[in-house]
Coordinates of C-alpha atoms and ligand atoms in Angstrom, one line a residue:
M1 CA 38.9 97.1 -32.2
S2 CA 40.5 93.7 -32.5
T3 CA 39.4 93.2 -36.2
R4 CA 40.5 96.7 -37.0
A5 CA 43.9 96.1 -35.3
T6 CA 44.4 93.1 -37.6
D7 CA 43.8 95.4 -40.7
I8 CA 46.2 97.9 -39.4
A9 CA 48.7 95.1 -38.6
E10 CA 48.7 94.1 -42.3
S11 CA 49.7 97.5 -43.5
S12 CA 52.2 98.3 -40.7
R13 CA 53.9 95.0 -39.9
V14 CA 57.5 95.4 -39.0
E15 CA 59.5 92.2 -38.7
G16 CA 62.6 93.8 -37.1
Y17 CA 64.2 97.1 -36.5
F18 CA 67.2 98.6 -38.3
C19 CA 69.3 101.6 -37.6
E20 CA 69.7 103.7 -40.7
V21 CA 72.7 105.4 -39.3
P22 CA 75.0 103.1 -37.2
H23 CA 76.6 104.4 -34.1
E24 CA 79.9 106.2 -34.0
P25 CA 82.7 103.7 -33.3
C26 CA 83.4 103.2 -29.6
A27 CA 85.0 100.9 -27.0
I28 CA 82.7 99.5 -24.4
V29 CA 84.3 98.4 -21.1
M30 CA 81.9 96.1 -19.3
F31 CA 82.8 95.8 -15.6
G32 CA 81.3 92.6 -14.2
A33 CA 81.7 90.9 -17.5
S34 CA 81.6 87.4 -16.1
G35 CA 78.4 88.0 -14.1
D36 CA 74.8 86.9 -14.8
L37 CA 73.6 90.3 -16.0
A38 CA 76.4 90.7 -18.5
R39 CA 76.0 87.2 -19.9
R40 CA 72.2 86.9 -19.9
K41 CA 71.2 90.4 -20.9
L42 CA 74.0 92.7 -22.0
L43 CA 75.9 90.6 -24.4
P44 CA 72.7 89.4 -26.2
A45 CA 71.5 93.0 -26.3
L46 CA 74.8 94.2 -27.9
Y47 CA 74.6 91.3 -30.4
D48 CA 71.1 92.3 -31.2
L49 CA 72.2 95.8 -32.0
A50 CA 75.1 94.4 -34.1
V51 CA 72.8 92.2 -36.2
H52 CA 70.4 95.1 -36.7
S53 CA 73.2 97.3 -38.0
C54 CA 73.1 99.7 -35.1
L55 CA 76.6 99.1 -33.8
A56 CA 79.5 100.6 -35.8
P57 CA 81.4 98.0 -37.6
R58 CA 84.5 99.1 -35.7
F59 CA 83.0 98.7 -32.2
R60 CA 85.0 96.8 -29.5
L61 CA 83.9 95.3 -26.2
L62 CA 86.4 94.8 -23.4
G63 CA 85.0 92.6 -20.7
F64 CA 86.5 93.4 -17.2
A65 CA 86.2 91.1 -14.3
R66 CA 88.3 89.6 -11.5
T67 CA 88.6 86.1 -12.9
E68 CA 91.7 85.6 -15.2
M69 CA 90.5 84.5 -18.6
S70 CA 91.8 84.6 -22.2
D71 CA 90.0 86.5 -24.9
G72 CA 89.2 83.1 -26.5
A73 CA 87.6 81.8 -23.2
F74 CA 85.5 85.0 -22.9
R75 CA 84.3 84.6 -26.4
T76 CA 83.4 80.9 -25.9
N77 CA 81.5 81.8 -22.7
A78 CA 79.7 84.7 -24.5
S79 CA 78.7 82.5 -27.4
E80 CA 76.6 80.3 -25.0
F81 CA 74.3 83.3 -24.5
L82 CA 73.8 84.2 -28.2
P83 CA 70.6 83.1 -29.9
K84 CA 70.6 79.4 -30.9
N85 CA 67.8 79.8 -33.4
G86 CA 65.8 82.4 -35.1
A87 CA 67.1 85.3 -37.3
G88 CA 70.0 86.1 -35.0
A89 CA 71.3 82.5 -35.0
D90 CA 73.5 82.9 -38.1
D91 CA 76.9 81.4 -37.3
G92 CA 78.8 83.9 -39.5
K93 CA 77.1 86.9 -37.8
K94 CA 77.8 85.4 -34.4
Q95 CA 81.5 84.9 -35.2
D96 CA 81.9 88.4 -36.5
F97 CA 80.4 89.7 -33.2
L98 CA 82.5 87.4 -31.0
N99 CA 85.7 88.5 -32.8
Q100 CA 85.0 92.0 -31.5
L101 CA 85.1 90.9 -27.9
E102 CA 88.2 91.1 -25.7
Y103 CA 88.8 90.4 -22.0
F104 CA 90.7 92.0 -19.2
G105 CA 91.2 90.4 -15.8
G106 CA 91.8 92.7 -12.8
K107 CA 90.8 93.7 -9.4
Y108 CA 88.2 96.5 -9.3
D109 CA 90.1 98.5 -6.7
D110 CA 93.6 98.0 -8.0
P111 CA 95.2 101.2 -9.4
E112 CA 97.7 99.1 -11.4
A113 CA 94.8 97.3 -13.1
Y114 CA 93.5 100.6 -14.3
R115 CA 96.9 101.8 -15.5
C116 CA 97.0 98.6 -17.6
L117 CA 93.4 99.2 -18.7
A118 CA 94.3 102.7 -19.9
E119 CA 97.1 101.2 -22.0
R120 CA 94.9 98.5 -23.4
L121 CA 92.3 101.0 -24.3
E122 CA 94.9 103.1 -26.1
T123 CA 95.9 100.2 -28.2
I124 CA 92.3 99.1 -28.9
D125 CA 91.5 102.7 -29.9
R126 CA 94.5 103.1 -32.2
E127 CA 94.2 99.7 -33.9
N128 CA 90.5 100.0 -34.5
Q129 CA 90.3 103.8 -35.1
L130 CA 87.6 104.3 -32.5
G131 CA 88.1 108.0 -32.2
G132 CA 88.6 107.9 -28.4
N133 CA 84.8 107.2 -27.7
R134 CA 84.3 105.1 -24.6
L135 CA 81.4 103.7 -22.7
Y136 CA 81.9 102.1 -19.3
Y137 CA 79.1 99.8 -18.2
L138 CA 79.0 99.1 -14.4
A139 CA 77.4 95.6 -14.2
T140 CA 79.2 94.6 -11.0
P141 CA 77.7 94.1 -7.6
P142 CA 76.7 97.6 -6.3
D143 CA 79.3 97.7 -3.5
V144 CA 82.0 97.7 -6.3
Y145 CA 80.7 100.9 -8.0
P146 CA 82.5 103.4 -5.8
H147 CA 85.8 101.6 -6.4
V148 CA 85.4 101.5 -10.2
I149 CA 84.4 105.1 -10.4
E150 CA 87.3 106.3 -8.2
Q151 CA 89.9 104.3 -10.1
L152 CA 88.6 105.5 -13.5
G153 CA 89.0 109.0 -12.2
R154 CA 92.5 108.4 -10.8
A155 CA 93.6 106.7 -14.1
N156 CA 92.5 109.7 -16.0
L157 CA 89.9 107.6 -17.9
A158 CA 86.8 109.6 -17.0
G159 CA 87.1 112.6 -19.3
P160 CA 86.7 112.7 -23.0
K161 CA 90.0 111.7 -24.6
N162 CA 90.0 114.6 -27.1
G163 CA 87.8 117.5 -28.1
S164 CA 85.6 115.5 -30.4
S165 CA 85.2 112.2 -28.5
W166 CA 82.9 111.2 -25.7
T167 CA 83.1 109.2 -22.5
R168 CA 79.9 107.9 -20.8
V169 CA 79.1 105.6 -17.9
I170 CA 76.1 103.4 -17.4
I171 CA 75.4 102.5 -13.8
E172 CA 73.1 99.6 -13.1
K173 CA 70.4 99.6 -10.4
P174 CA 70.3 99.4 -7.4
F175 CA 71.7 102.9 -7.1
G176 CA 72.3 103.0 -3.4
H177 CA 70.3 101.1 -0.7
D178 CA 68.6 104.1 0.8
G179 CA 68.5 107.9 0.4
A180 CA 71.8 108.5 2.2
S181 CA 73.8 105.9 0.3
A182 CA 72.3 107.1 -3.0
R183 CA 73.3 110.7 -2.2
E184 CA 76.8 109.5 -1.3
L185 CA 77.1 107.5 -4.5
N186 CA 75.9 110.4 -6.6
A187 CA 78.5 112.7 -4.9
K188 CA 81.2 110.2 -5.7
V189 CA 80.2 109.7 -9.3
L190 CA 79.8 113.5 -9.9
R191 CA 83.3 114.1 -8.5
V192 CA 84.6 112.1 -11.4
F193 CA 82.1 112.4 -14.1
D194 CA 79.8 115.3 -15.2
E195 CA 76.1 114.5 -14.9
S196 CA 75.8 114.7 -18.7
Q197 CA 78.1 111.6 -18.9
V198 CA 76.1 109.5 -16.4
Y199 CA 73.4 107.1 -17.5
R200 CA 71.6 105.5 -14.5
I201 CA 69.8 102.6 -16.0
D202 CA 66.3 101.2 -15.1
H203 CA 65.6 98.6 -17.7
Y204 CA 61.8 99.1 -17.4
L205 CA 62.2 102.4 -19.2
G206 CA 63.6 100.6 -22.2
K207 CA 60.6 98.3 -22.6
E208 CA 58.6 99.2 -25.7
T209 CA 55.3 99.1 -23.8
V210 CA 56.6 101.5 -21.2
Q211 CA 57.7 104.0 -23.8
N212 CA 54.4 103.5 -25.5
L213 CA 52.8 104.9 -22.4
L214 CA 54.1 108.3 -23.3
V215 CA 53.0 107.9 -26.9
F216 CA 49.6 106.7 -25.7
R217 CA 49.2 109.7 -23.5
F218 CA 50.8 112.5 -25.4
G219 CA 50.5 111.3 -29.0
N220 CA 46.7 110.9 -29.0
G221 CA 44.1 113.5 -28.4
I222 CA 41.3 111.5 -26.8
F223 CA 42.8 110.1 -23.6
E224 CA 44.6 113.0 -22.0
P225 CA 41.4 115.1 -21.4
L226 CA 40.2 112.2 -19.2
W227 CA 43.5 111.6 -17.4
N228 CA 42.8 113.4 -14.2
R229 CA 40.9 113.5 -10.9
N230 CA 37.6 114.5 -12.6
Y231 CA 37.3 111.2 -14.4
I232 CA 39.7 108.7 -12.7
D233 CA 38.8 107.0 -9.5
H234 CA 42.1 105.4 -8.9
V235 CA 45.2 103.9 -10.5
Q236 CA 46.7 100.4 -9.9
I237 CA 50.2 99.5 -10.9
T238 CA 51.2 95.9 -10.6
A239 CA 54.6 94.3 -11.1
A240 CA 53.9 90.6 -10.3
E241 CA 56.4 87.8 -10.9
A242 CA 55.8 84.1 -10.7
L243 CA 59.5 83.4 -10.3
G244 CA 61.0 83.2 -6.9
V245 CA 64.3 84.6 -5.7
E246 CA 66.2 82.2 -8.1
R247 CA 69.9 82.3 -7.5
R248 CA 70.0 85.8 -6.1
A249 CA 69.4 85.1 -2.4
A250 CA 72.6 86.9 -1.3
F251 CA 71.5 90.1 -3.0
Y252 CA 67.8 89.8 -2.3
E253 CA 68.1 89.1 1.4
S254 CA 69.5 92.6 1.9
A255 CA 67.3 94.2 -0.7
G256 CA 63.7 92.9 -0.5
A257 CA 60.8 93.9 -2.8
L258 CA 60.6 97.5 -1.7
R259 CA 64.2 98.4 -2.7
D260 CA 64.4 95.9 -5.6
M261 CA 61.1 96.8 -7.4
I262 CA 59.2 99.7 -5.9
Q263 CA 61.9 102.2 -5.5
S264 CA 62.9 101.8 -9.1
H265 CA 60.7 100.1 -11.7
V266 CA 57.3 100.8 -10.0
L267 CA 58.0 104.4 -9.2
Q268 CA 59.2 104.9 -12.7
L269 CA 55.9 103.7 -14.0
T270 CA 54.1 105.9 -11.5
S271 CA 56.0 109.0 -12.8
L272 CA 55.1 108.2 -16.4
V273 CA 51.4 107.7 -15.5
G274 CA 51.3 110.8 -13.5
M275 CA 53.5 113.4 -15.3
E276 CA 52.4 116.4 -17.2
A277 CA 53.1 116.6 -21.0
P278 CA 56.8 117.5 -21.5
A279 CA 57.6 120.6 -23.7
R280 CA 59.6 118.3 -26.0
F281 CA 60.6 114.7 -26.1
D282 CA 64.1 115.2 -24.9
A283 CA 66.1 114.2 -21.8
T284 CA 65.7 117.5 -20.0
S285 CA 62.0 118.1 -20.6
V286 CA 60.9 114.5 -19.9
R287 CA 63.0 114.2 -16.8
N288 CA 61.9 117.6 -15.5
E289 CA 58.3 116.5 -15.7
K290 CA 58.9 113.0 -14.2
I291 CA 60.6 114.4 -11.1
K292 CA 57.7 116.8 -10.4
I293 CA 55.5 113.7 -9.8
L294 CA 57.9 112.2 -7.3
Q295 CA 58.1 115.5 -5.6
S296 CA 54.3 115.8 -5.4
I297 CA 53.8 112.3 -3.9
R298 CA 52.8 112.8 -0.3
P299 CA 55.6 111.3 1.8
L300 CA 54.5 108.6 4.2
Q301 CA 55.0 109.3 7.9
A302 CA 55.8 106.8 10.6
D303 CA 52.1 106.6 11.5
T304 CA 50.8 106.4 7.9
V305 CA 53.2 103.6 6.9
W306 CA 51.2 101.1 8.9
K307 CA 47.9 102.1 7.2
S308 CA 49.3 102.5 3.7
V309 CA 51.9 99.8 3.2
V310 CA 51.6 96.0 3.4
R311 CA 54.6 93.7 3.3
G312 CA 54.6 89.9 2.7
Q313 CA 56.8 86.9 2.3
Y314 CA 55.9 83.8 0.4
G315 CA 55.6 80.4 1.9
P316 CA 55.5 77.0 0.1
G317 CA 52.9 76.7 -2.5
N318 CA 52.0 75.8 -6.1
V319 CA 53.0 77.7 -9.2
K320 CA 51.7 76.6 -12.6
G321 CA 50.9 73.2 -11.1
A322 CA 54.3 72.6 -9.6
A323 CA 55.1 72.6 -5.9
V324 CA 57.6 75.2 -4.9
A325 CA 59.5 76.0 -1.8
G326 CA 58.8 78.9 0.5
Y327 CA 61.2 81.9 0.5
R328 CA 62.9 80.8 3.8
E329 CA 63.6 77.4 2.3
E330 CA 65.3 78.8 -0.8
P331 CA 69.1 78.2 -1.0
G332 CA 71.1 81.0 0.6
V333 CA 68.1 82.5 2.5
N334 CA 68.1 82.8 6.3
P335 CA 65.5 80.3 7.7
N336 CA 64.2 83.2 9.9
S337 CA 64.4 85.8 7.2
A338 CA 62.3 88.9 7.7
T339 CA 62.9 90.1 4.1
E340 CA 59.8 91.0 2.2
T341 CA 59.1 89.4 -1.2
F342 CA 55.8 91.4 -1.6
V343 CA 54.8 95.0 -1.1
A344 CA 51.5 96.7 -1.6
L345 CA 51.1 100.4 -0.9
K346 CA 48.9 103.4 -1.4
L347 CA 50.3 106.8 -2.4
L348 CA 48.6 110.1 -2.9
V349 CA 49.8 112.7 -5.3
D350 CA 49.3 116.2 -4.0
N351 CA 48.9 118.2 -7.2
W352 CA 46.0 119.7 -9.3
R353 CA 45.7 116.7 -11.6
W354 CA 45.7 113.9 -9.0
K355 CA 44.5 115.3 -5.7
D356 CA 42.6 112.5 -3.8
V357 CA 43.2 109.9 -6.5
P358 CA 44.9 106.9 -4.8
F359 CA 47.7 105.2 -6.6
Y360 CA 47.8 101.6 -5.4
L361 CA 51.1 99.9 -6.2
R362 CA 52.1 96.3 -5.7
S363 CA 54.9 94.0 -6.5
G364 CA 55.9 90.6 -5.4
K365 CA 57.6 87.3 -6.3
R366 CA 56.0 83.9 -6.5
L367 CA 52.6 85.3 -7.3
A368 CA 49.9 83.6 -9.3
R369 CA 51.2 84.7 -12.7
P370 CA 53.7 87.2 -14.1
A371 CA 51.9 90.4 -14.9
T372 CA 53.1 94.0 -15.1
E373 CA 50.3 96.3 -15.8
I374 CA 48.9 99.7 -15.2
A375 CA 45.2 99.9 -14.6
I376 CA 43.3 103.1 -14.8
R377 CA 39.9 102.8 -13.1
F378 CA 37.4 105.5 -14.2
K379 CA 34.6 106.9 -12.1
R380 CA 31.1 105.5 -12.5
A381 CA 28.6 107.1 -14.8
P382 CA 27.1 109.9 -12.7
H383 CA 23.5 108.6 -13.1
M384 CA 22.3 105.1 -14.2
V385 CA 19.3 105.4 -16.5
F386 CA 19.1 101.6 -17.0
Q387 CA 17.0 100.6 -14.1
G388 CA 18.1 97.5 -12.2
E389 CA 21.4 97.3 -14.1
S390 CA 24.7 98.0 -12.5
V391 CA 27.6 98.7 -14.8
E392 CA 31.2 98.1 -13.8
P393 CA 33.2 101.3 -14.1
N394 CA 35.4 101.6 -17.2
S395 CA 38.9 100.4 -16.9
L396 CA 41.9 101.0 -19.1
V397 CA 44.6 98.4 -18.7
L398 CA 48.0 98.9 -20.2
N399 CA 49.7 95.5 -20.2
I400 CA 53.4 96.0 -20.0
Q401 CA 54.2 92.3 -20.0
P402 CA 53.9 89.5 -20.8
D403 CA 50.7 90.0 -23.0
E404 CA 51.8 93.4 -24.3
G405 CA 48.8 95.5 -25.2
I406 CA 46.1 97.9 -24.1
S407 CA 42.5 97.0 -23.2
L408 CA 39.6 99.2 -22.5
S409 CA 36.6 97.8 -20.8
F410 CA 33.1 99.2 -21.0
G411 CA 29.5 98.1 -20.6
A412 CA 27.6 96.9 -23.8
K413 CA 24.0 95.8 -24.3
S414 CA 23.9 92.0 -24.5
P415 CA 21.7 90.8 -27.4
G416 CA 18.0 90.1 -26.6
S417 CA 14.8 91.9 -26.0
Q418 CA 15.8 93.1 -22.5
M419 CA 18.2 95.9 -21.6
R420 CA 21.0 93.9 -20.1
I421 CA 24.4 95.3 -19.8
Q422 CA 27.6 93.2 -19.8
P423 CA 31.3 94.2 -19.6
V424 CA 33.2 93.8 -22.9
T425 CA 36.7 95.0 -23.9
M426 CA 38.4 96.7 -26.9
D427 CA 41.8 95.3 -27.2
F428 CA 45.0 96.3 -28.9
Q429 CA 47.8 93.7 -28.9
Y430 CA 51.3 94.5 -29.8
R431 CA 52.1 91.1 -31.4
Q432 CA 49.1 91.2 -33.6
A433 CA 49.6 94.8 -34.7
F434 CA 53.4 94.9 -35.1
G435 CA 54.6 91.3 -35.5
A436 CA 57.9 90.5 -33.9
G437 CA 59.4 94.0 -34.1
S438 CA 60.0 94.9 -30.5
R439 CA 63.4 95.2 -29.1
E440 CA 64.9 94.0 -25.8
A441 CA 64.9 96.8 -23.2
Y442 CA 68.7 96.6 -22.7
A443 CA 69.3 96.9 -26.5
T444 CA 67.2 100.1 -26.6
L445 CA 68.9 101.7 -23.7
I446 CA 72.5 100.8 -24.7
N447 CA 71.6 102.1 -28.2
D448 CA 70.3 105.4 -26.7
C449 CA 73.4 105.8 -24.5
I450 CA 75.8 105.3 -27.4
R451 CA 73.8 108.0 -29.3
G452 CA 74.0 110.3 -26.3
D453 CA 70.3 110.3 -25.5
A454 CA 69.6 110.2 -21.8
T455 CA 65.8 110.6 -22.0
L456 CA 65.1 107.0 -20.7
F457 CA 67.8 107.2 -18.0
D458 CA 67.5 108.3 -14.4
R459 CA 68.9 111.6 -13.2
A460 CA 70.7 112.1 -9.9
D461 CA 67.8 114.1 -8.4
S462 CA 65.1 111.6 -9.3
V463 CA 66.9 108.6 -7.9
E464 CA 67.3 110.6 -4.7
A465 CA 63.6 111.6 -4.8
A466 CA 62.5 108.0 -5.2
W467 CA 64.6 107.0 -2.2
G468 CA 63.0 109.8 -0.3
L469 CA 59.6 108.1 -0.7
V470 CA 60.9 104.7 0.3
D471 CA 63.1 105.8 3.2
P472 CA 60.2 106.4 5.7
I473 CA 58.9 102.9 5.0
L474 CA 62.3 101.3 5.5
E475 CA 62.7 103.2 8.8
A476 CA 59.3 102.2 10.1
W477 CA 60.0 98.6 9.3
Q478 CA 63.4 98.7 10.8
N479 CA 62.0 99.9 14.1
A480 CA 59.3 97.2 14.4
S481 CA 59.2 93.5 14.0
A482 CA 58.0 92.0 10.7
P483 CA 54.5 90.5 10.5
P484 CA 54.4 86.8 11.0
F485 CA 56.1 85.5 7.8
P486 CA 55.4 83.7 5.6
N487 CA 52.0 85.4 5.1
Y488 CA 51.1 84.3 1.6
S489 CA 51.4 81.0 -0.3
A490 CA 53.5 80.9 -3.4
G491 CA 51.2 81.0 -6.5
T492 CA 48.5 83.2 -4.9
D493 CA 47.7 87.0 -5.3
G494 CA 49.7 87.9 -2.1
P495 CA 48.8 88.5 1.6
R496 CA 45.2 89.1 2.8
A497 CA 46.3 92.4 4.2
A498 CA 46.9 93.7 0.7
D499 CA 43.3 93.1 -0.1
D500 CA 42.3 94.9 3.0
L501 CA 44.3 97.9 1.9
T502 CA 42.0 98.5 -1.1
A503 CA 38.8 96.9 0.4
S504 CA 38.9 99.4 3.3
E505 CA 38.4 102.1 0.7
G506 CA 35.7 100.2 -1.2
R507 CA 38.0 99.2 -4.0
R508 CA 39.7 95.9 -5.0
W509 CA 42.8 94.8 -6.8
R510 CA 42.5 93.4 -10.2
P511 CA 42.8 89.6 -9.8
L512 CA 46.1 88.2 -11.1
Ligands
BG6_1 C1 65.2 93.5 -11.6 C2 65.0 92.9 -10.2 O1 65.5 94.8 -11.6 O2 63.9 93.3 -12.4 C3 64.5 91.5 -10.3 O3 66.2 93.0 -9.5 C4 63.3 91.3 -11.1 O4 64.3 91.0 -9.0 C5 63.5 92.0 -12.5 O5 63.1 90.0 -11.3 C6 62.2 92.0 -13.3 O6 62.5 92.4 -14.6 P1 61.6 92.0 -15.8 O7 62.1 92.7 -16.9 O8 61.7 90.5 -15.9 O9 60.2 92.3 -15.4

């Protein structure tokens, strides 16, 4: 397949993406504009949309944060995060983009700030003829969300300005820190906004390779007939990072891997692997199918948590040849921290398609290498006619990142007079097939939101359903002391107990 993929690549190479129809003009208010997420991800994503002709020429971005800063200082700060080389590095384009940025300093819970914000938005709207369209992006620490939502409501900024305009709000993860707080936040948000205005973001859904999972399953005829308990032995979903906690100790100490990765990104991937074909590719149909999977996952009980979930925390070790500190030695981390930096768990989906097919999920920081992948392990051939040969069961691996692609392994006869069977793979690689055309997840999602397409965003009910699966684990952990941490060395595949989780059922994790 690799050679064939090269042929295809020649005929279908796309060097970039372009929007044939730019967005409607709009004002984006970015709350938390001086934060890490805004600078590292959101501004570059918007710039990416601008240079690819997706943003309307009359777009305006108003950064909102507590620090006082002039428009000029905000633009200078933002310019640091725009591409320094490559196609987007054109100085003229960067300057055009920066000229569309403005800044507003204010306290997130101060009604007066929102009164001034409303005036400022009126002016921006009038001077740039934006038609009253507004997008609020909540990129602040999560404890600030309720204040911003409430003040937007009070300042009359939540509803559409006129009959033909729209107002939308993007809310970053984490959406709550458990089921109860997520329900409370949903209630607060929905007192001010209508669900159709709310875009809960999980950036994994914007990754090209994650969207391709839907195309792979529902755009091709040959895989779906095998995608069930008759042919699949088990599913493994891995989201492994080689990075540590970086500069986010304050957040991570109260989150941990279960809340940070499993509740959101990993359960999203699980829903996409497990869902039935939607009636159409639209927000209602896709999200209706996704939630059914979350509702079909057998909830863990206090006594099954211990058998089905493993937590870990990294100690000092070696990553890519460099010595790295243990989690408890990272700046800002409690030296006796019981926060988990690794989770592995087994889930069962009680429905016709997946009955008795285990889904093994794992995610961790400071593992041997970064790898996000979905591995479908098929059942063995029912009878082996090649005496003395044992053939590895077929695996289909969807590499989400970093080596984006899909690989199918099967047994092949090795050359020679004897009947020897060896595992080989058929590979599809994004980079080879499509060149450099893929888009940053955040650019995709902001683009979708401005166009009013919520397909790749989370709905209130599914956020709550995902917390419903995680809550029993959090509760069980809260009522017991953590295992002796650290229990894995940085740069390894995680704690031994995670291997036991699969080994006790005669299976094993794919090595990282
Ligand atoms: C974020 C988590 O949502 O996703 C981080 O808060 C994690 O802890 C990140 O590092 C991983 O995202 P990506 O796109 O780098 O896989």
